[in-house]
XYZ file of C-alpha atoms in Angstrom:
479
model
C 74.969 74.336 71.604
C 72.574 74.323 74.584
C 71.804 73.021 77.927
C 68.028 74.072 78.778
C 65.418 73.184 81.015
C 67.521 71.447 83.646
C 69.665 69.610 81.264
C 73.522 69.147 80.989
C 75.739 69.806 77.942
C 79.259 68.229 78.317
C 81.789 69.183 75.731
C 84.747 66.671 76.044
C 86.730 66.419 72.842
C 90.539 66.758 72.453
C 90.319 70.368 70.948
C 87.383 72.685 71.022
C 87.207 75.717 68.860
C 84.132 78.058 69.716
C 83.208 80.666 67.320
C 79.391 80.323 68.181
C 76.946 80.522 70.786
C 76.608 78.367 73.905
C 73.338 78.935 76.035
C 72.759 77.488 79.357
C 69.183 77.925 80.536
C 67.672 78.262 84.009
C 68.740 75.028 85.915
C 71.030 73.925 83.059
C 74.698 72.985 83.208
C 77.438 73.232 80.679
C 80.780 71.271 81.367
C 83.815 72.191 79.054
C 86.685 69.751 78.972
C 89.971 69.292 76.947
C 91.903 71.908 75.241
C 90.101 74.795 73.525
C 89.691 78.334 72.207
C 86.978 80.784 72.730
C 87.129 82.933 69.244
C 86.653 86.364 68.655
C 82.952 85.912 67.748
C 82.085 83.503 70.710
C 79.077 84.355 72.918
C 78.277 82.428 76.320
C 74.686 83.047 77.507
C 73.986 81.747 81.011
C 70.433 82.322 82.311
C 69.587 82.736 86.043
C 70.032 79.428 87.960
C 72.134 78.143 85.160
C 75.987 77.488 85.362
C 78.886 76.784 82.917
C 81.839 74.897 84.415
C 85.255 75.068 82.917
C 87.399 71.864 83.701
C 89.825 72.339 80.479
C 92.280 74.554 79.201
C 90.893 77.213 77.043
C 92.532 80.342 75.156
C 90.586 83.530 74.733
C 91.444 85.097 71.197
C 89.789 88.218 72.219
C 87.544 88.922 74.692
C 85.271 86.565 76.841
C 82.122 88.266 78.011
C 79.305 86.054 79.201
C 76.163 87.454 79.676
C 73.072 86.467 81.898
C 72.384 86.248 85.523
C 74.001 82.696 85.804
C 77.334 81.517 86.848
C 80.646 80.804 85.176
C 82.717 78.643 87.256
C 86.417 78.067 86.900
C 87.069 74.651 88.583
C 90.246 72.625 89.537
C 92.131 71.905 86.169
C 90.462 74.598 84.239
C 92.760 77.486 82.880
C 91.770 80.538 81.069
C 94.808 81.704 78.856
C 95.551 85.201 77.631
C 92.916 87.415 76.654
C 90.203 89.656 78.244
C 87.615 88.555 80.714
C 84.508 90.718 81.194
C 82.212 89.218 83.600
C 79.388 91.710 83.529
C 76.335 90.604 84.928
C 77.420 86.833 85.200
C 78.705 85.632 88.610
C 82.207 84.324 88.580
C 83.034 81.345 90.838
C 86.289 80.286 91.458
C 86.963 76.374 92.516
C 90.653 75.895 92.077
C 91.107 77.200 88.611
C 94.020 79.337 86.932
C 94.126 82.731 84.952
C 97.155 82.708 82.822
C 98.324 86.000 81.352
C 94.671 87.236 81.670
C 93.197 90.909 81.618
C 90.338 91.005 84.006
C 87.997 93.936 83.322
C 85.451 94.850 86.182
C 85.427 93.845 89.692
C 87.153 90.495 90.587
C 85.365 88.890 93.533
C 85.986 85.542 95.558
C 83.013 85.766 97.614
C 81.999 82.063 98.328
C 83.204 79.992 101.288
C 86.701 78.283 100.299
C 86.841 79.944 96.812
C 90.198 79.737 95.280
C 92.070 80.696 92.106
C 95.705 80.901 90.748
C 96.940 83.642 88.464
C 100.063 82.940 86.611
C 102.060 84.869 83.865
C 100.734 88.061 84.915
C 97.137 89.024 86.118
C 95.942 92.508 85.007
C 93.218 94.145 86.669
C 91.298 97.089 85.034
C 87.778 98.701 85.715
C 87.360 99.536 81.996
C 87.856 102.926 80.515
C 91.135 103.482 82.087
C 89.814 102.982 85.632
C 91.744 100.960 88.247
C 90.868 97.300 88.906
C 89.020 95.847 92.054
C 89.931 92.565 93.480
C 87.945 91.308 96.773
C 88.570 88.394 98.830
C 85.346 88.203 100.963
C 84.482 84.693 101.339
C 85.408 82.874 104.343
C 88.808 81.169 103.661
C 88.940 82.532 100.110
C 92.319 82.537 98.262
C 93.939 83.908 95.454
C 97.478 82.537 94.404
C 99.550 85.282 92.346
C 102.555 83.543 90.547
C 105.160 85.935 88.949
C 103.442 89.076 88.150
C 100.521 91.164 88.783
C 99.289 94.672 88.018
C 96.384 96.286 89.959
C 95.572 98.257 87.032
C 95.816 101.460 89.338
C 98.100 104.601 89.002
C 99.864 106.291 91.632
C 97.079 108.918 91.554
C 94.014 106.790 91.149
C 94.950 103.465 93.078
C 93.161 100.134 92.757
C 91.417 98.538 95.637
C 92.417 95.193 96.964
C 90.422 93.767 99.911
C 91.509 90.830 101.742
C 88.351 90.914 104.544
C 86.811 87.280 104.497
C 87.459 85.628 107.632
C 90.681 83.575 106.987
C 91.191 85.011 103.462
C 94.518 84.965 101.851
C 96.274 86.477 99.231
C 99.195 84.232 98.266
C 102.208 85.270 96.413
C 105.291 83.193 94.882
C 108.123 83.826 92.571
C 108.862 87.442 91.821
C 105.655 89.621 92.480
C 105.203 93.379 93.145
C 102.095 94.862 94.426
C 101.682 98.645 93.490
C 99.323 101.289 92.818
C 96.799 100.030 95.059
C 95.223 100.358 98.348
C 95.381 96.821 100.002
C 93.125 96.230 103.130
C 93.522 93.311 105.165
C 91.559 91.816 108.102
C 87.823 91.264 109.298
C 85.679 93.365 111.665
C 84.693 89.983 113.233
C 88.388 88.958 113.804
C 90.239 85.862 112.825
C 88.562 82.376 112.535
C 89.847 79.649 114.474
C 93.099 78.413 113.013
C 94.023 81.420 110.860
C 94.253 85.329 110.493
C 93.599 87.198 107.265
C 96.983 86.889 105.499
C 99.313 88.230 102.889
C 101.603 85.232 102.192
C 104.929 84.765 100.504
C 105.064 81.015 99.510
C 108.591 79.481 98.813
C 111.796 81.098 97.796
C 110.433 84.335 96.644
C 110.440 87.944 96.645
C 107.481 90.351 97.112
C 107.846 94.068 96.655
C 105.378 96.480 98.020
C 105.603 99.523 95.706
C 105.935 102.989 96.544
C 102.244 103.562 95.703
C 100.965 100.753 97.572
C 99.245 101.386 100.859
C 98.660 98.258 103.001
C 96.278 98.846 106.024
C 95.353 96.450 108.659
C 91.723 96.534 109.595
C 89.309 94.910 111.947
C 90.319 92.828 114.941
C 92.724 90.126 115.946
C 96.024 89.632 114.128
C 96.588 90.093 110.470
C 99.757 88.667 108.996
C 102.382 89.404 106.285
C 104.252 86.237 106.157
C 106.854 84.093 104.568
C 105.582 80.180 104.299
C 108.447 78.129 103.584
C 107.671 75.031 101.511
C 111.046 73.154 102.259
C 114.165 73.270 103.972
C 116.856 76.198 103.494
C 114.556 78.455 101.597
C 115.137 82.288 101.805
C 112.606 85.025 100.616
C 112.438 88.528 100.885
C 109.791 91.205 101.460
C 110.534 94.788 100.307
C 108.160 97.552 101.275
C 108.656 100.707 99.447
C 105.210 101.793 100.356
C 103.094 102.193 103.493
C 102.377 99.357 105.889
C 99.822 100.410 108.815
C 98.459 98.544 111.857
C 95.553 100.953 112.494
C 92.931 99.426 114.373
C 92.827 99.609 118.164
C 93.568 96.258 119.669
C 94.757 94.590 116.506
C 98.243 93.478 115.341
C 99.960 93.494 112.045
C 102.421 90.885 112.106
C 105.346 90.492 109.805
C 107.025 87.126 110.303
C 108.348 83.745 108.879
C 106.300 80.548 109.428
C 108.649 78.073 111.388
C 107.755 75.112 109.152
C 111.266 73.816 108.154
C 114.793 74.343 109.543
C 117.288 76.510 107.621
C 114.711 78.975 106.332
C 115.231 82.703 106.376
C 113.129 85.717 105.896
C 114.630 89.375 105.213
C 112.387 92.130 105.328
C 113.649 95.745 103.977
C 111.960 98.631 104.890
C 112.561 101.524 102.346
C 109.128 103.254 103.043
C 106.691 103.548 105.988
C 105.835 101.149 108.698
C 103.461 102.214 111.405
C 101.204 101.532 114.252
C 98.369 104.142 114.631
C 95.031 104.414 116.463
C 95.876 102.000 119.152
C 97.164 99.107 116.640
C 100.335 96.939 117.231
C 102.956 96.533 114.603
C 105.197 93.335 115.310
C 108.237 93.036 113.033
C 109.543 89.628 113.519
C 111.636 88.480 110.473
C 115.169 86.682 110.539
C 116.764 89.894 109.388
C 115.309 93.586 109.306
C 116.860 96.314 107.390
C 115.436 99.667 108.139
C 116.273 102.362 105.564
C 112.938 104.102 106.066
C 110.417 105.351 108.615
C 108.797 103.779 111.681
C 105.952 105.676 113.056
C 104.250 104.726 116.456
C 101.226 106.738 117.047
C 99.513 107.494 120.327
C 98.491 104.753 122.309
C 100.113 102.185 119.787
C 102.679 99.926 119.798
C 105.739 98.730 117.843
C 107.888 95.745 118.483
C 110.938 94.739 116.717
C 112.554 91.075 116.944
C 115.199 89.186 115.007
C 118.519 90.705 113.843
C 118.233 94.088 112.180
C 120.187 97.184 111.064
C 118.958 100.908 111.368
C 120.314 102.462 108.206
C 121.926 105.661 107.939
C 118.487 107.332 107.029
C 116.215 105.248 109.323
C 113.857 107.302 111.330
C 111.684 106.232 114.352
C 109.129 108.634 115.395
C 107.075 107.957 118.631
C 104.138 110.006 119.497
C 102.724 110.610 123.079
C 101.466 107.514 124.714
C 103.004 105.194 122.153
C 105.997 102.853 122.643
C 108.491 100.913 120.470
C 109.968 97.671 122.124
C 113.447 96.403 120.865
C 113.705 92.695 121.672
C 116.147 91.687 118.777
C 119.795 92.577 118.060
C 120.131 95.779 115.827
C 123.165 97.436 114.620
C 123.314 101.242 114.193
C 124.640 102.089 110.772
C 125.447 105.680 111.585
C 123.212 107.633 114.127
C 120.130 106.506 115.645
C 117.755 109.350 117.156
C 114.407 108.121 118.146
C 112.251 111.199 118.064
C 108.772 112.241 119.463
C 107.160 112.275 122.985
C 106.645 108.709 123.339
C 109.017 106.035 124.462
C 111.765 103.621 123.042
C 112.271 100.392 125.291
C 115.185 98.349 125.266
C 113.906 94.872 126.546
C 115.426 91.744 127.852
C 117.161 90.144 124.745
C 117.224 93.676 123.057
C 120.518 94.798 121.756
C 121.815 97.880 119.962
C 125.268 97.315 118.576
C 127.969 99.975 117.521
C 126.951 103.482 116.170
C 125.558 106.507 117.897
C 122.453 106.375 120.030
C 120.847 110.233 120.461
C 118.778 110.695 123.581
C 116.893 113.714 123.451
C 113.506 113.073 121.761
C 111.730 110.067 122.474
C 112.370 108.832 126.243
C 114.543 106.012 126.652
C 113.229 103.131 128.889
C 115.579 100.348 129.836
C 114.215 96.709 130.974
C 117.252 94.649 130.739
C 118.600 95.169 127.238
C 122.091 95.879 126.124
C 124.123 98.586 124.523
C 127.372 96.898 122.764
C 130.076 99.293 121.707
C 127.633 102.248 121.379
C 128.140 105.950 121.936
C 125.416 107.627 123.923
C 124.799 111.197 123.118
C 122.853 113.037 125.866
C 121.935 112.057 129.368
C 121.783 108.272 129.912
C 118.915 108.165 132.601
C 117.593 105.002 134.465
C 114.532 106.479 136.313
C 111.986 103.713 136.375
C 111.403 101.267 139.282
C 113.812 98.068 138.626
C 115.153 99.660 135.378
C 118.302 97.669 134.002
C 120.569 97.709 131.136
C 123.990 96.163 130.242
C 126.753 97.993 128.369
C 129.364 95.854 126.953
C 132.403 96.366 124.501
C 132.650 99.837 125.476
C 130.256 102.551 126.154
C 131.036 106.077 125.582
C 129.077 108.862 126.959
C 129.021 112.200 125.342
C 126.885 115.509 125.954
C 124.399 116.676 123.308
C 125.507 117.088 119.966
C 128.461 114.762 120.611
C 130.458 117.452 122.385
C 131.291 117.739 126.145
C 130.922 115.179 128.902
C 128.313 112.756 129.334
C 126.070 111.876 132.247
C 124.728 108.659 133.568
C 121.775 108.739 136.312
C 120.478 105.782 138.001
C 117.418 107.667 139.646
C 114.774 104.617 139.771
C 114.350 102.468 142.666
C 116.828 99.594 142.405
C 117.954 100.443 139.030
C 120.876 98.716 137.788
C 123.368 99.582 135.106
C 125.993 96.888 134.341
C 129.377 98.009 132.664
C 131.302 95.009 130.991
C 134.839 95.680 129.863
C 135.076 99.171 128.990
C 133.601 102.606 129.806
C 134.380 106.120 128.790
C 132.589 108.783 130.724
C 133.252 111.615 127.969
C 134.593 113.634 130.595
C 138.181 115.548 130.604
C 140.327 116.223 133.788
C 138.933 119.872 133.386
C 135.469 119.059 132.445
C 134.092 116.197 134.539
C 131.209 113.967 133.635
C 128.440 113.247 136.263
C 127.497 109.784 137.328
C 124.702 109.607 139.891
C 123.552 106.627 141.722
C 120.746 108.308 143.702
C 117.930 106.301 143.263
C 116.699 103.991 146.288
C 118.922 100.710 146.157
C 120.412 101.695 142.740
C 123.535 99.929 141.713
C 126.429 100.350 139.137
C 127.840 97.000 138.479
C 131.052 96.411 136.860
C 132.724 93.095 135.544
C 135.859 92.495 133.343
C 138.244 95.391 133.088
C 136.576 98.780 133.727
C 137.959 102.048 134.549
C 135.964 104.984 136.006
C 137.619 108.193 135.216
C 137.064 112.010 134.419
C 133.743 112.107 136.350
C 131.985 112.988 139.549
C 130.466 109.876 140.967
C 127.622 110.415 143.639
C 126.399 107.558 145.592
C 123.407 107.547 148.023
C 120.035 108.957 148.641
C 119.083 111.562 151.064
C 116.047 109.206 151.920
C 118.274 106.372 153.067
C 118.602 102.995 151.843
C 115.784 100.983 150.554
C 114.816 97.956 152.733
C 117.476 95.263 152.034
C 120.307 97.158 150.148
C 122.085 100.496 149.692
C 123.122 102.251 146.804
C 126.167 100.402 145.659
C 129.209 100.259 143.222
C 129.663 96.644 142.731
C 132.499 94.671 141.273
C 131.261 91.215 139.906
C 133.341 88.230 139.351
C-alpha cells in the first residue's frame, strides 16, 4: 500500500491487520484510522517529506521500526499499544496521541512547539543494547503526561537522561508514578515564557515518588516548579523525595508547591533524600505539609525558604554554608533535636514558628525576624544581635547550656532588639549556678505577658553608651 508523489492514502476500516508494507513517498501522506495491528512482519517506509499519521488505536505485535527520513505522527485519538517502537532515522511527531504499555528504544523527543503525548500503563525507555533511555521535552510548551507507571531504563550506576528544557515545557504525572534511575533537568537558559515555567506537575489525587537514584536539577533562569495541580475540590496529593532535588542556578528558583485551583485541596511533601540550594539558587518549599526526614543543604550565596506546616524528623539535617541562609516562614514541629549546622544563617521570620523539641545553637547563626519559639528547649546561647531583631517565646521557653547541661543564656545585644516572653520561662539556672540574661543593646527590651517568672538568673539591663534616642533598655510587662 503506497502514497507517492504527493498523494494521500487513507485507511479507515473497522479493523486493519498489517502484515505487509506501507510506503509513503516524498510529499505523500498516509492516514491510519480505526482499530488495527502492526504484525511481526510489518514495514513502514516514509521518505523525506512524507508523513504517516496515526488516528486510530493500533497494537504492535512485535516491533514497529519505521524507516526513511520522513515523519510518523501520533495524533489526538491515536494510540500505540504494547510492543516496541524503534524510531531510527524517522522523525516521531506527537500531536496528542497515546503510548500504552510501550517500550521505546532510542531517544524520545518532543521537539516541536506544543507537541504533546500521553503514556499510560507504563512507558519503558531504553537506549538499546541495555543502555538507559532518553526523554527530551525541548519544544516550546511541549508536554508529556505519564499515567500510572514509568521506567527510565536506567540503573543506579547508569542513569537515564530526562530533559524538560523547552520554554514552558512540562512533564505531567498522575496516578502512582515513580521517577528513578535518571538525571532529570528542568529549566531553560532563556527563562520562563509568559504565563508558565518549566514544570514537573502532579495532576489530581496522585502520588509521585522521586526514587533514591533520581537526581532532579533545576537549570536555566527564572522559576522551575514541582507542583500539585488539583483538578477538583478536596483532592490530596503526595510528592516523596528519596533522591536529590537541587536548585543549582544563580538567580533561579526551584519551587515546590500546590496550585490554588480549588478549596479543600492539600499537598504533602516528604523528604527522605536531599533537597538543596547551590550556586546562588533558591529552594522554596511551599506545600501544605512538609515532613523532613532527610537533608536540606544550602550552599554559599544560596537561599532556602520553608513555608506551610511541617515537621523536622528525628534524623532531619539542615546544613548551611557561609553566605547561605535558610528562612522559616511556616509552622514546624521538632520531633527530637534540631541542630542547624554550618557557618551560614538560619532565620526565624515573621509567621515562622518552631514548636516543641530542642533547638541547638552552636553551628549556623540564629537570626530572629519576628518568629516564634513555642514550647521549645533552647540549647546554647540565645542571642538577638541584629538591629531590630525580634522573637516571641510562647508556651514555656527553657534555656540550657551547651549539651543540654548547665544554665542557659539570653542576650539582647542588637539595637532595638526585642524578645517577648508569653506564659512561661525557665532560665536553666539554679540558685547556685545562675543563668545570664543581658539587655545591653541600645533600646533593647525584654517584654513579658501572661504569667511569667524570672528566676535563677542574673539580669543585666542597660548600655554603657546610654539609651538610644526615644527609649531606654527595658523590662516590660504587657497587658
